[in-house]
Amino acid sequence: MNNLVSGLLRLAVRALVLAMGLVVFLSLLAAALVLGLVWAARATWARLTGRPMTPWVMRVDPRTGFSAAMRSRAQWGAARQPDAAAEPAAPSRRGGVLPSAVEVTDVEPRELR
């Protein structure tokens, strides 16, 4: 009895996954068909009216991305700009030397076994 229930459950899950995949496939197919019909209607209308058919394009201007980045930089950097009367930052106490740099030694290669 247990095998029968697990087999039926397995079959039901497979059928459900297959149905979900079929729904996704059919919805994508319907979207592609609608897009094709709209494109064909535009082409037919352009041919009937004698006008050239303008292509569907997405205009991309690289300057817009650069200007957006610069605006963002100006927005965030404006709050951190130092005043002229502010004192300069104190020099680092380490002076560019790591504290445990004396302990570093060269690696000696070992023979392969």
XYZ file of C-alpha atoms in Angstrom, residues 5-100:
96
model
C 0.730 5.892 -2.461
C 4.330 6.951 -3.068
C 4.044 5.981 -6.743
C 0.837 7.975 -7.145
C 2.377 10.939 -5.345
C 5.442 10.765 -7.585
C 3.206 10.641 -10.665
C 1.162 13.607 -9.415
C 4.285 15.703 -8.804
C 5.610 14.854 -12.273
C 2.273 15.775 -13.842
C 2.197 19.052 -11.902
C 5.731 19.996 -12.968
C 4.920 19.077 -16.572
C 1.761 21.208 -16.448
C 3.680 24.180 -15.029
C 6.307 23.860 -17.752
C 3.583 23.675 -20.380
C 1.957 26.833 -18.996
C 5.270 28.717 -19.121
C 5.962 27.494 -22.663
C 2.492 28.425 -23.901
C 2.639 31.878 -22.286
C 5.995 32.602 -23.936
C 4.638 31.313 -27.243
C 1.571 33.550 -26.909
C 3.747 36.580 -26.147
C 5.897 35.860 -29.204
C 2.801 35.455 -31.379
C 1.341 38.752 -30.158
C 4.638 40.490 -30.850
C 4.753 38.945 -34.329
C 1.178 40.007 -35.057
C 1.902 43.573 -33.957
C 5.011 43.650 -36.131
C 3.066 42.270 -39.129
C 0.289 44.821 -38.590
C 2.845 47.640 -38.530
C 4.473 46.347 -41.711
C 1.110 46.015 -43.445
C 0.043 49.492 -42.376
C 3.336 50.953 -43.565
C 2.920 49.224 -46.936
C -0.700 50.400 -47.302
C 0.097 54.016 -46.460
C 3.328 54.055 -48.472
C 5.452 55.178 -45.563
C 8.759 53.558 -44.684
C 8.545 51.257 -41.699
C 10.665 52.549 -38.854
C 12.439 49.799 -36.933
C 11.928 49.229 -33.247
C 15.063 50.544 -31.650
C 16.151 51.261 -28.137
C 18.311 54.328 -28.136
C 21.281 54.006 -25.803
C 23.439 56.994 -25.063
C 26.606 56.149 -23.113
C 26.779 59.709 -21.820
C 23.642 59.228 -19.734
C 25.252 56.489 -17.645
C 28.373 58.564 -17.142
C 26.416 61.655 -16.157
C 24.303 59.604 -13.735
C 27.457 58.269 -12.093
C 28.908 61.760 -11.835
C 25.683 63.116 -10.327
C 25.710 60.301 -7.785
C 29.344 61.025 -6.941
C 28.600 64.713 -6.517
C 25.637 63.941 -4.289
C 27.567 61.664 -1.932
C 30.827 63.568 -2.054
C 29.284 66.938 -1.221
C 28.763 66.008 2.422
C 32.382 64.904 2.858
C 34.213 67.849 1.345
C 36.682 69.307 3.851
C 36.589 72.945 4.832
C 39.530 75.214 4.086
C 40.021 75.837 7.816
C 40.096 72.138 8.696
C 43.445 70.740 9.782
C 45.142 68.091 7.630
C 44.881 64.450 8.629
C 47.479 63.175 11.080
C 50.219 61.040 9.516
C 50.053 57.298 10.019
C 51.794 56.002 13.143
C 53.157 53.007 11.298
C 54.874 55.007 8.596
C 54.053 52.407 5.940
C 55.785 49.513 7.742
C 53.713 46.554 8.855
C 54.163 45.602 12.521
C 55.092 41.968 11.886
